[in-house]
PDB file of C-alpha atoms in Angstrom:
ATOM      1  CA  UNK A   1      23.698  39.977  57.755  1.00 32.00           C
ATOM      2  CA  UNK A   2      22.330  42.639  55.240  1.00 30.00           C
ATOM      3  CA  UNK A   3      20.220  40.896  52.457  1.00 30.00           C
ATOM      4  CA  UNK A   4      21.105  41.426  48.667  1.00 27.00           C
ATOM      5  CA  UNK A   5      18.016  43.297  47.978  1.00 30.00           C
ATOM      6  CA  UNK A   6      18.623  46.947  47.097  1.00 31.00           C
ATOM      7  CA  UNK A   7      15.881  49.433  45.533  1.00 32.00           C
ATOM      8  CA  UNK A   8      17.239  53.299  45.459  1.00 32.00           C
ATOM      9  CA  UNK A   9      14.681  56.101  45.727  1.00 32.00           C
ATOM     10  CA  UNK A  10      14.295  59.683  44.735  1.00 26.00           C
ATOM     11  CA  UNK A  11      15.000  60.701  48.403  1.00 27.00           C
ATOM     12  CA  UNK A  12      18.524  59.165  48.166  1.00 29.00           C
ATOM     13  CA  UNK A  13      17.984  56.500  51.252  1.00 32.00           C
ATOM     14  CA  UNK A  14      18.130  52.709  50.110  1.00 33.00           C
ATOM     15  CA  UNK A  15      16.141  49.818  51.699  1.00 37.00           C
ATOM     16  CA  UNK A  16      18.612  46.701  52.166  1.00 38.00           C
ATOM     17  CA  UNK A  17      16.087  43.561  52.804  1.00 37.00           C
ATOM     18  CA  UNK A  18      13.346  41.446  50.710  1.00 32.00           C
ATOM     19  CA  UNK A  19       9.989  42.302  51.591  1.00 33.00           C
ATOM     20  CA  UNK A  20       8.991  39.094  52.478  1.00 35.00           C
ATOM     21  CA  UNK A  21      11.958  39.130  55.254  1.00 44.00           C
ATOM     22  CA  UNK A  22       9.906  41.575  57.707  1.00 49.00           C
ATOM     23  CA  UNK A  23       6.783  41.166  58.960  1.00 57.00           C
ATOM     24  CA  UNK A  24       3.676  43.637  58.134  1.00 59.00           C
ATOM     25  CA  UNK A  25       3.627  44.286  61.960  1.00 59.00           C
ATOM     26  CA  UNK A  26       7.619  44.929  61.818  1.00 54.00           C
ATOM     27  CA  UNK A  27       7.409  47.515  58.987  1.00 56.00           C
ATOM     28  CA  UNK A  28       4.913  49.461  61.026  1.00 58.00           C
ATOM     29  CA  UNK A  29       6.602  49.683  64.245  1.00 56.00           C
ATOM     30  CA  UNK A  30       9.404  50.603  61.985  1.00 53.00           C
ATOM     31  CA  UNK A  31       7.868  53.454  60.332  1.00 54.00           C
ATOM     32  CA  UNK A  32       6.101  54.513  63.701  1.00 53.00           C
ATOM     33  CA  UNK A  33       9.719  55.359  64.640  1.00 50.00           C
ATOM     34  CA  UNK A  34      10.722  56.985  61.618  1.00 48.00           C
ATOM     35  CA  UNK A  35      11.563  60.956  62.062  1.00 45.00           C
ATOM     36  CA  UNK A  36      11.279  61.272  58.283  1.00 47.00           C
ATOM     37  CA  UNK A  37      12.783  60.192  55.198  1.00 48.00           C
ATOM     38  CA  UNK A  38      12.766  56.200  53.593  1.00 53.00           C
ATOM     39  CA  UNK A  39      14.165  54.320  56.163  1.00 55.00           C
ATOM     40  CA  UNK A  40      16.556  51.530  55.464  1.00 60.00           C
ATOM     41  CA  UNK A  41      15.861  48.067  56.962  1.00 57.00           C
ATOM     42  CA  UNK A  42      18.615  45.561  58.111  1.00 57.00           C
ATOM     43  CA  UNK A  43      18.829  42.081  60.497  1.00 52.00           C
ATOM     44  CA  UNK A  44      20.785  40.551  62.780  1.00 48.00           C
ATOM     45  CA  UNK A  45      22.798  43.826  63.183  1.00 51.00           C
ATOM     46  CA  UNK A  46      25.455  43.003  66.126  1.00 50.00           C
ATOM     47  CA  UNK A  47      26.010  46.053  68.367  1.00 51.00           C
ATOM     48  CA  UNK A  48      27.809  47.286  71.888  1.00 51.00           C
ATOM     49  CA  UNK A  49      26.035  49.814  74.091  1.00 51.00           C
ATOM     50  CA  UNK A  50      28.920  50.696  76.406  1.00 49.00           C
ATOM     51  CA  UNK A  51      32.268  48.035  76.557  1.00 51.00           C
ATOM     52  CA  UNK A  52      31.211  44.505  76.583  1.00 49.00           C
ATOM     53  CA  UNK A  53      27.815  44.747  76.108  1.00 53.00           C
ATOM     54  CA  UNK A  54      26.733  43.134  72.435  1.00 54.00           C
ATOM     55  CA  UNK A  55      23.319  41.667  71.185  1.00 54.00           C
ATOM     56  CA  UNK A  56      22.057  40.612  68.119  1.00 54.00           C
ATOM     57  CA  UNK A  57      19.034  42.838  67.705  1.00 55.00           C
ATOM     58  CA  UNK A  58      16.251  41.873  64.914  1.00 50.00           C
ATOM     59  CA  UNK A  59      15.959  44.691  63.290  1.00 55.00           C
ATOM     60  CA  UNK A  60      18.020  48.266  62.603  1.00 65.00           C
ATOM     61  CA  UNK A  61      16.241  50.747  60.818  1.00 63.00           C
ATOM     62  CA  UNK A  62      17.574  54.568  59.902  1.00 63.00           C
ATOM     63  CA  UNK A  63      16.197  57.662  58.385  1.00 63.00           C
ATOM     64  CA  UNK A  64      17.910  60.482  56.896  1.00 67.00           C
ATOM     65  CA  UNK A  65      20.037  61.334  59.898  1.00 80.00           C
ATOM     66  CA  UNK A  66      18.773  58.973  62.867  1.00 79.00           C
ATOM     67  CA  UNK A  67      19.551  55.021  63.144  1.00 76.00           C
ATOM     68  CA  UNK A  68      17.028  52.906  65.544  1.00 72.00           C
ATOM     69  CA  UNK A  69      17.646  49.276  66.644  1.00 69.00           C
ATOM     70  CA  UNK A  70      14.505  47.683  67.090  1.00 65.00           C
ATOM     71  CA  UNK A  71      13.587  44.172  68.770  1.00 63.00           C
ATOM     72  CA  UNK A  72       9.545  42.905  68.439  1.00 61.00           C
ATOM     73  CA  UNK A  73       8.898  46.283  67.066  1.00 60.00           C
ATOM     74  CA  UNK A  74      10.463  48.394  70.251  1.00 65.00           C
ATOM     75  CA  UNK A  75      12.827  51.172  69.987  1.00 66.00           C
ATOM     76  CA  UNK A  76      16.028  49.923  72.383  1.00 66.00           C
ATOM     77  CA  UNK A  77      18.541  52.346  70.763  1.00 68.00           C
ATOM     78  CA  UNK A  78      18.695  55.406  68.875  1.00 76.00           C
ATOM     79  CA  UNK A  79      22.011  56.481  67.545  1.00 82.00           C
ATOM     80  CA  UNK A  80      22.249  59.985  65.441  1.00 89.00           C
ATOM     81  CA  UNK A  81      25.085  61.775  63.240  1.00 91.00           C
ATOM     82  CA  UNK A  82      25.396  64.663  65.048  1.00 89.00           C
ATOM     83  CA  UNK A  83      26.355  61.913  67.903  1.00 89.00           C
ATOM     84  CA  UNK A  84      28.458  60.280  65.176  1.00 93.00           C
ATOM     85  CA  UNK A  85      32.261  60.360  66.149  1.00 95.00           C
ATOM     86  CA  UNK A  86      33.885  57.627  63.865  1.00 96.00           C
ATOM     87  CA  UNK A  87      32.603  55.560  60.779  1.00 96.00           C
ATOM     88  CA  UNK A  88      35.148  52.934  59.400  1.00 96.00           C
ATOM     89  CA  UNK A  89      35.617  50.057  57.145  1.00 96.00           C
ATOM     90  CA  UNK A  90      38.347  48.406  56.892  1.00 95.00           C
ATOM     91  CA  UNK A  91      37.147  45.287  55.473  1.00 92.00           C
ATOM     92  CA  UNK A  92      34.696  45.140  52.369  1.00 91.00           C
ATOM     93  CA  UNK A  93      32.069  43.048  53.909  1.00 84.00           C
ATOM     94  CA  UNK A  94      31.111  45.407  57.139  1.00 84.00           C
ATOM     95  CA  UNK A  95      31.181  48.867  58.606  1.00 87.00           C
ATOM     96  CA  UNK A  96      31.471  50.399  62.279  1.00 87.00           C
ATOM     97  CA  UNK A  97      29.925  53.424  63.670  1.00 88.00           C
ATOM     98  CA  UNK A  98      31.109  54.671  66.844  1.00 88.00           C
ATOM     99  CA  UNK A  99      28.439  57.084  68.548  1.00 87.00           C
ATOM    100  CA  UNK A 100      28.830  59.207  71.959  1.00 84.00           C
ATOM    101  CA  UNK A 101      28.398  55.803  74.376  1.00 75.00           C
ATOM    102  CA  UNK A 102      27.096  53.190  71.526  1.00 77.00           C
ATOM    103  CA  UNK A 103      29.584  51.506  68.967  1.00 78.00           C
ATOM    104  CA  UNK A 104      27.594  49.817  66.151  1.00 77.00           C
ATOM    105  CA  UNK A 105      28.822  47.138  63.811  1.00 77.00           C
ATOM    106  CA  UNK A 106      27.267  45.426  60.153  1.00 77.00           C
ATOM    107  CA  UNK A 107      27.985  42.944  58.151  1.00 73.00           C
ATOM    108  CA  UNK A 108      26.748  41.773  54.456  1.00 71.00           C
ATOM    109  CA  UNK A 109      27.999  41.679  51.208  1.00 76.00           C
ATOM    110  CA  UNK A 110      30.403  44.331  49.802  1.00 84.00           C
ATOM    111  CA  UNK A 111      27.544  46.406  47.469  1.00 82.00           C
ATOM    112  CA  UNK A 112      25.264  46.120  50.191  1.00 76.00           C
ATOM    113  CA  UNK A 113      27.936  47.917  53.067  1.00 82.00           C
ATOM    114  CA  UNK A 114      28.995  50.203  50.094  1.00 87.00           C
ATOM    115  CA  UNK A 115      25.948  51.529  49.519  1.00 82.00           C
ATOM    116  CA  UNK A 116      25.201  51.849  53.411  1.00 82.00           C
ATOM    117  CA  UNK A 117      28.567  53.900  53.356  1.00 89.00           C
ATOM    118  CA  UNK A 118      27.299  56.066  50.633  1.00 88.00           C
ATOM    119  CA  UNK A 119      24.110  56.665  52.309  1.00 84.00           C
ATOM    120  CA  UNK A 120      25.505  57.705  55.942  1.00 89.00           C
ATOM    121  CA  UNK A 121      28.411  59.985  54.082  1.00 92.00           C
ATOM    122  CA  UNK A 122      25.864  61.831  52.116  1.00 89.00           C
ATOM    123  CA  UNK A 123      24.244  62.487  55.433  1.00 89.00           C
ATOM    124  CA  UNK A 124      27.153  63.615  57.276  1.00 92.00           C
ATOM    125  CA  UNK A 125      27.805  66.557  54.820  1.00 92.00           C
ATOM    126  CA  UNK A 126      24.526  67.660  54.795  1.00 89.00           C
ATOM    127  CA  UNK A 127      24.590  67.917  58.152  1.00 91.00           C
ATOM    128  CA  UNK A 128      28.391  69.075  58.685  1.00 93.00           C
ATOM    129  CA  UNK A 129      28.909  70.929  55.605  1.00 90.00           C
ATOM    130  CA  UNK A 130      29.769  74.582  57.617  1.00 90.00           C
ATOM    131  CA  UNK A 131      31.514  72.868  60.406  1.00 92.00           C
ATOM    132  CA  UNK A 132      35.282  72.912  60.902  1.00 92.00           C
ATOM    133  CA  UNK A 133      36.984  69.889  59.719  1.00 92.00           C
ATOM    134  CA  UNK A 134      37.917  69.277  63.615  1.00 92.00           C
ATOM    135  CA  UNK A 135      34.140  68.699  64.788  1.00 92.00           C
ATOM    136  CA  UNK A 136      33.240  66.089  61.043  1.00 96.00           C
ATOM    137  CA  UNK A 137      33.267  62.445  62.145  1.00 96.00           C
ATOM    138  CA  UNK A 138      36.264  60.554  61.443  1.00 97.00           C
ATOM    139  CA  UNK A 139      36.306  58.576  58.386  1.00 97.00           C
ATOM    140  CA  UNK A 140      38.741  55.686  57.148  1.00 97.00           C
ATOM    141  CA  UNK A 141      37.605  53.321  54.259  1.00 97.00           C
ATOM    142  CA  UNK A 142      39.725  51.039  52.976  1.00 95.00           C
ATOM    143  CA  UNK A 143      40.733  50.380  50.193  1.00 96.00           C
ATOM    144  CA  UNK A 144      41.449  53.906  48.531  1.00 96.00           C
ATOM    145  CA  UNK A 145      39.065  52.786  45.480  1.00 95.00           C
ATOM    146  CA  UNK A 146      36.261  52.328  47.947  1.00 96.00           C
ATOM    147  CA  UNK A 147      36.606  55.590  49.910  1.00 96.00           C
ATOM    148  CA  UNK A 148      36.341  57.063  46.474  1.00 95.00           C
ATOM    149  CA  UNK A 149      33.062  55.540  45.476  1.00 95.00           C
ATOM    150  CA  UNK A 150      31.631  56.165  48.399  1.00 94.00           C
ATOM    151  CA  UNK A 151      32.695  59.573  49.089  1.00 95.00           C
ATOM    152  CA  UNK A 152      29.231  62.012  47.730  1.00 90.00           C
ATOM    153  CA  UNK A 153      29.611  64.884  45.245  1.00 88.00           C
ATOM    154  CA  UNK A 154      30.427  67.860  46.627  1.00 83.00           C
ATOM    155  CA  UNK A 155      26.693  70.099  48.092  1.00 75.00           C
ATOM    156  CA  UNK A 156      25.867  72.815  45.553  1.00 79.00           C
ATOM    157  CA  UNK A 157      23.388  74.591  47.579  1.00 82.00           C
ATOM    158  CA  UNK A 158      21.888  78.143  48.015  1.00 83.00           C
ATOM    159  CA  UNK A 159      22.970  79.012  51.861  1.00 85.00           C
ATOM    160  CA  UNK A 160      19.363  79.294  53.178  1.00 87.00           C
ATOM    161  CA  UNK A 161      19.034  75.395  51.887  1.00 87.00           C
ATOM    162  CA  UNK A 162      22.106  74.713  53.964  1.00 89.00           C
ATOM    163  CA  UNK A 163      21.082  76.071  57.055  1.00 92.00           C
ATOM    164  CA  UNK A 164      17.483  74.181  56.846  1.00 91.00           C
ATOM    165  CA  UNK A 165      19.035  70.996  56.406  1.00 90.00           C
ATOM    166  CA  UNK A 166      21.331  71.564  59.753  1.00 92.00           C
ATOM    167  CA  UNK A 167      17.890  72.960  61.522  1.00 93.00           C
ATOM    168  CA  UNK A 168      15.777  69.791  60.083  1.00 89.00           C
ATOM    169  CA  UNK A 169      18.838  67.236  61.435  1.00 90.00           C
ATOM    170  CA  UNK A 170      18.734  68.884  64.426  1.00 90.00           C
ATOM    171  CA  UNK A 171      14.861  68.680  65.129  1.00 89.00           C
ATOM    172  CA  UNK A 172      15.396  64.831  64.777  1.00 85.00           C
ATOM    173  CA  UNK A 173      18.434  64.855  67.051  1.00 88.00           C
ATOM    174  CA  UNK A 174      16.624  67.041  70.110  1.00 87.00           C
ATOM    175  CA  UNK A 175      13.456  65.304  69.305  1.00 85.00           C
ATOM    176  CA  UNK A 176      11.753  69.064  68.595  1.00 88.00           C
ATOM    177  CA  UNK A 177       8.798  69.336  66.519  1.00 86.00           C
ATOM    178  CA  UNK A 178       9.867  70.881  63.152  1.00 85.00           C
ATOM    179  CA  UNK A 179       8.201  73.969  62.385  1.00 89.00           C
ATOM    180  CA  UNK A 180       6.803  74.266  58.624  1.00 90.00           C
ATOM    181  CA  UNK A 181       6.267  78.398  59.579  1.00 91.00           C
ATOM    182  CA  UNK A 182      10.034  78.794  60.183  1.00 91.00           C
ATOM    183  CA  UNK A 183      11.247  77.423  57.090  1.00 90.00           C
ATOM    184  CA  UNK A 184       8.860  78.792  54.647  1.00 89.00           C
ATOM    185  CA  UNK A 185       9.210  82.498  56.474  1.00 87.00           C
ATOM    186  CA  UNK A 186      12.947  81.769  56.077  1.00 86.00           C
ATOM    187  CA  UNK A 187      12.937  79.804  52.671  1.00 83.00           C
ATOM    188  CA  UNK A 188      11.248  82.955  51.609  1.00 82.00           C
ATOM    189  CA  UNK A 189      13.510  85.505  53.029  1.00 73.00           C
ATOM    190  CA  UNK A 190      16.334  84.176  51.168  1.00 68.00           C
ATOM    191  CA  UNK A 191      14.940  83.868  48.001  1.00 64.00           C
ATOM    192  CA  UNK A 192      14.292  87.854  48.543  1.00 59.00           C
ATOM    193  CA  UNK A 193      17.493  88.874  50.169  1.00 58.00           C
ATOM    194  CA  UNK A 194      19.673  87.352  47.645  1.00 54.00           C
ATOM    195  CA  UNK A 195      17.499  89.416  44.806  1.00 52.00           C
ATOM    196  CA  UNK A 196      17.978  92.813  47.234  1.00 56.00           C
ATOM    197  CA  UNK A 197      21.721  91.829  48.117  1.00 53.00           C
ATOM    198  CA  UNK A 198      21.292  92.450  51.923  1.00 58.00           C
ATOM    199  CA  UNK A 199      22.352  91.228  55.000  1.00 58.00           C
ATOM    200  CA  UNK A 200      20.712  88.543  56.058  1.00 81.00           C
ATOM    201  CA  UNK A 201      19.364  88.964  59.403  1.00 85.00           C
ATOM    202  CA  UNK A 202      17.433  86.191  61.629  1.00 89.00           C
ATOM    203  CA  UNK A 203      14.506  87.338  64.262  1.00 87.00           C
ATOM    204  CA  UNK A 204      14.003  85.374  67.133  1.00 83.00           C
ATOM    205  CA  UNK A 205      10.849  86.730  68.244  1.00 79.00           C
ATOM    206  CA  UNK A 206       6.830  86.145  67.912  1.00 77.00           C
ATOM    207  CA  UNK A 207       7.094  86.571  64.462  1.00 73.00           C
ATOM    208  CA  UNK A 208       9.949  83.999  63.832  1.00 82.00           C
ATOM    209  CA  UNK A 209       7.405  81.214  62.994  1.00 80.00           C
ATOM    210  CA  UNK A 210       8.758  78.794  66.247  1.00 84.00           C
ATOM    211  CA  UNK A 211       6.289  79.413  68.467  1.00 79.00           C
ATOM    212  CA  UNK A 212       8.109  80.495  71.175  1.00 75.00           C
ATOM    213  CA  UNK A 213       7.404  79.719  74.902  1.00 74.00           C
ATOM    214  CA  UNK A 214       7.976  82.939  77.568  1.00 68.00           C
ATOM    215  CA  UNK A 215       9.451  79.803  79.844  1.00 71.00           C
ATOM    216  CA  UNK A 216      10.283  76.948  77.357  1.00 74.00           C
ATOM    217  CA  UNK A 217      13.846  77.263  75.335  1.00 75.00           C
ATOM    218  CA  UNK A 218      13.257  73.688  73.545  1.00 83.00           C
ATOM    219  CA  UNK A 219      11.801  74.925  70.229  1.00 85.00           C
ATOM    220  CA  UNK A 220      15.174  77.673  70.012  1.00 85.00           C
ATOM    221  CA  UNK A 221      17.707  74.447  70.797  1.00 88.00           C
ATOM    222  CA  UNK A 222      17.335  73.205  66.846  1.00 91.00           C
ATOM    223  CA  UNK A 223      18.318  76.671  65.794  1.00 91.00           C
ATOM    224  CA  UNK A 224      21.184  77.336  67.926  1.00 88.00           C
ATOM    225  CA  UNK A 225      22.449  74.265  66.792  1.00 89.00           C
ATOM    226  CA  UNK A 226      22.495  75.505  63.139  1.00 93.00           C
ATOM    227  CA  UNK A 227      23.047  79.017  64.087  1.00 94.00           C
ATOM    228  CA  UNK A 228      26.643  77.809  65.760  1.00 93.00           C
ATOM    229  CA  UNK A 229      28.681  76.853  62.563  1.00 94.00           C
ATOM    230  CA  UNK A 230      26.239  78.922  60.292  1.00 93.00           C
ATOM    231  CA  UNK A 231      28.006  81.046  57.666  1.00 89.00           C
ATOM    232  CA  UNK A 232      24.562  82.919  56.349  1.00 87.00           C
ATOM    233  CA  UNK A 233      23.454  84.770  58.946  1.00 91.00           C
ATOM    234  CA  UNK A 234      25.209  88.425  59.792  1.00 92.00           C
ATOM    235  CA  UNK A 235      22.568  89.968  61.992  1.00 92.00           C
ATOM    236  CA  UNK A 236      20.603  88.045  65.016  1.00 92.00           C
ATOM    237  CA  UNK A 237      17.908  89.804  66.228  1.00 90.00           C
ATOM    238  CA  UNK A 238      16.537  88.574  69.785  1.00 85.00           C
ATOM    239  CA  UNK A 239      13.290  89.980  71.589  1.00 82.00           C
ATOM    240  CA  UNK A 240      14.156  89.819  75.536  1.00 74.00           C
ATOM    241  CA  UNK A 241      10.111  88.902  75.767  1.00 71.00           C
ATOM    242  CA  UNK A 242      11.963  85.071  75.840  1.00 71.00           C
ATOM    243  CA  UNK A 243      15.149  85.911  78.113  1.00 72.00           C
ATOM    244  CA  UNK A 244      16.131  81.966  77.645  1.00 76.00           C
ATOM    245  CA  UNK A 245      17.022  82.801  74.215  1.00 78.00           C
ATOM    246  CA  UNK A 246      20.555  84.996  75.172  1.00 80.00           C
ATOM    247  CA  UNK A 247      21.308  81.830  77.553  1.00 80.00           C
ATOM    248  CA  UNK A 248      20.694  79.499  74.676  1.00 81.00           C
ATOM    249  CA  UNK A 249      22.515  81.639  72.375  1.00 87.00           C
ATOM    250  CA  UNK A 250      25.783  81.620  74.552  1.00 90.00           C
ATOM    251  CA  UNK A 251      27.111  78.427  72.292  1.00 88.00           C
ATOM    252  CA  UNK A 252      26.391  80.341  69.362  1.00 93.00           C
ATOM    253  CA  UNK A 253      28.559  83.256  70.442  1.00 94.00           C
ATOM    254  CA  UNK A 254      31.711  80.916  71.200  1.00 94.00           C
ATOM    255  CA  UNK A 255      31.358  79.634  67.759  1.00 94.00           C
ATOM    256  CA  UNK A 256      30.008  81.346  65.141  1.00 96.00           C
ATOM    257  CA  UNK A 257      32.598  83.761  62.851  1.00 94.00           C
ATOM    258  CA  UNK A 258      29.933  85.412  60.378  1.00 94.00           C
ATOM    259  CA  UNK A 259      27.584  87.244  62.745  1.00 95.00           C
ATOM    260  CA  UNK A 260      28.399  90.916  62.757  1.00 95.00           C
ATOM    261  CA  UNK A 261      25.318  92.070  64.783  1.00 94.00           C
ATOM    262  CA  UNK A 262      23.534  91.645  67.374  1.00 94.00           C
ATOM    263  CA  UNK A 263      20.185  93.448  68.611  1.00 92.00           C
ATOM    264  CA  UNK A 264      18.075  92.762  71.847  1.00 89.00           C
ATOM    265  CA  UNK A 265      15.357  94.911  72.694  1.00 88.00           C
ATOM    266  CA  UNK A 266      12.403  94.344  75.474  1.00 84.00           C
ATOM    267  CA  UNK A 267      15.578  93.530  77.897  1.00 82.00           C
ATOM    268  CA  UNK A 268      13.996  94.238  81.161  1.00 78.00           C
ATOM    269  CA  UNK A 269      17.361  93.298  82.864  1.00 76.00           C
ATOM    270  CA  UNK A 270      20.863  92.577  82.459  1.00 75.00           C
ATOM    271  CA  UNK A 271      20.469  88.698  83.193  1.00 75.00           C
ATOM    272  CA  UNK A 272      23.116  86.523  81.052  1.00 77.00           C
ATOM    273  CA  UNK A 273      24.918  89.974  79.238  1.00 86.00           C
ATOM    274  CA  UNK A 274      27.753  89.184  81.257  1.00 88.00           C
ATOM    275  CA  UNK A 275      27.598  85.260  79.625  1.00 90.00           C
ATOM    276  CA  UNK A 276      27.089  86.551  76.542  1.00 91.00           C
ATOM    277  CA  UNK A 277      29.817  88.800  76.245  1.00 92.00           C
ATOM    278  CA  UNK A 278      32.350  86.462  77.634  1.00 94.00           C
ATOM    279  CA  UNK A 279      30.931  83.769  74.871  1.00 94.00           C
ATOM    280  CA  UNK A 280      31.927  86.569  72.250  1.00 94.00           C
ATOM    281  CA  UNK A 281      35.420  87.442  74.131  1.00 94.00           C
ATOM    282  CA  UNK A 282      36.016  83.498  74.085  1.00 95.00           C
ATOM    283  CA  UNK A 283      35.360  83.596  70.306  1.00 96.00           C
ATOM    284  CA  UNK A 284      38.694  84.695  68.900  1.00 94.00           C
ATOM    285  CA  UNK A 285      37.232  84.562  64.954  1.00 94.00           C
ATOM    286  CA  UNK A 286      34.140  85.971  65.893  1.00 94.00           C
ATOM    287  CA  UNK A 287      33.369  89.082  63.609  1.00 95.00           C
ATOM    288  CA  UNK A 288      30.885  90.735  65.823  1.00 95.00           C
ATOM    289  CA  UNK A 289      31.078  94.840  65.183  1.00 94.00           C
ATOM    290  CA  UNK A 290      27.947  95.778  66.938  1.00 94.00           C
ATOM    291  CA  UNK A 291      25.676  95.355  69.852  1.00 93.00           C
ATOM    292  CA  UNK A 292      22.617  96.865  70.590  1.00 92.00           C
ATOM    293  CA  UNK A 293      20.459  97.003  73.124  1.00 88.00           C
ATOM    294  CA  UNK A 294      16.285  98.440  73.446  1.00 88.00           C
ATOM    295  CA  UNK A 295      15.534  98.554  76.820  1.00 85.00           C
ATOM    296  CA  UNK A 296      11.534  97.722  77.115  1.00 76.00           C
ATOM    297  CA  UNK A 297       9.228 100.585  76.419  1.00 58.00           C
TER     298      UNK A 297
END
């Protein structure tokens, strides 16, 4: 059951549970787990992992984008919205989240649940506010009134800001250290490309901030997962120095519509072209005009 404490904070999380409920020793392992943000604390949370397999767990805890079930102070689940496929509430008193292979269910008071609602669905659009209504979680609250005032005003952001919350969400979800470089080079770009009124265009080279590995795609994966539904970004350039980044960049080519450019240079080879180009044949409201290619000096 979810306790009747609430507090709100400037960061827009809540934390549902007195103090005094949760040990010193639970709070820490709690914020040892954290991936960022004020995490919201809840008990006795009932949950399946896979059909008829339910616990009562201690302890849930959740972050901006990334929910933990914790028992003793160890992680034994980790659910996140970009894994979220369904979030309903039919009744006033709980909520269920269905996740790829974990359904999650809570129960407490009506504010309590209402407020959880509000939190998660403020969540989801940040992180799903470019992507087509087919790939947004499925929502159904009941009653009407209650969808209403839980459903978050509409995002009024600058499309840079949009893009960094997708990459920041997807850090968490791939477990990817967040790189401070990348945003400020990029936070910075877009303050000065929206002054000069030019295409944006995104490097994925030594420069880029990401610290790129000749062998290692990981730190790319959190940007091709905001590059795919991305509507900001019209020219990708990509140094062939890291040849995992056309492979990685395959998904982005089956999905994204904005991107009218692309540019490779150091290509050594013609490993993963062929991918590539069937990605953008694949893509039937892709907008890509041009493709160029700098063979290595």
């Amino acid at each position: 059951t979810i306790n009747n404490t609430q507090t709100e904070n400037d960061r827009g999380s809540i934390e549902i549970m007195a103090a005094s409920f949760i040990s010193e020793s639970e709070r820490k392992s709690a914020e040892l787990v954290a991936e960022g943000g004020n995490p919201i604390f809840l008990r006795k949370m009932n949950w399946t992992h896979r059909p008829n397999r339910s616990a009562s767990m201690d302890l849930i805890m959740a972050d901006s984008t990334a929910f933990f079930i914790l028992r003793n102070g160890k992680k034994l689940l980790r659910g996140h919205l970009y894994d979220l496929q369904e979030l309903q509430s039919v009744i006033s008193t709980a909520c269920w989240m269905r996740f790829k292979g974990t359904e999650v269910s809570i129960s407490g008071d009506q504010e309590a649940i209402d407020d959880l609602l509000a939190v998660i669905r403020t969540n989801i659009q940040r992180i799903y506010h470019n992507f087509p209504q087919s790939k947004w979680p499925q929502v159904d609250i009941r009653p009407e009134s209650r969808n209403r005032s839980t459903t978050p005003d509409v995002i009024i952001k600058d499309p840079i800001s949009i893009f960094l919350d997708v990459y920041n969400a997807a850090c968490s979800f791939l477990d990817v250290e967040y790189s401070h470089t990348f945003v400020q080079l990029l936070a910075a770009k877009g303050i000065a490309d929206v002054i000069t009124d030019r295409s944006f265009e995104l490097s994925l080279d030594e420069l880029s901030g990401l610290d790129l590995d000749t062998e290692d795609s990981s730190r790319l994966m959190p940007v091709i997962l905001a590059l795919k539904y991305d509507g900001h970004f019209k020219s990708i350039h990509i140094d062939q120095t890291y040849k995992h980044a056309l492979m990685a960049l395959v998904e982005v080519a089956e999905c994204n519509k904005t991107i009218e450019k692309w540019t490779f240079t150091n290509v050594s080879n013609a490993e993963g072209f062929s991918e590539f180009v069937a990605a953008l044949g694949r893509n039937k409201e892709a907008s890509t005009k041009h493709m160029i290619i700098n063979p290595t000096a």
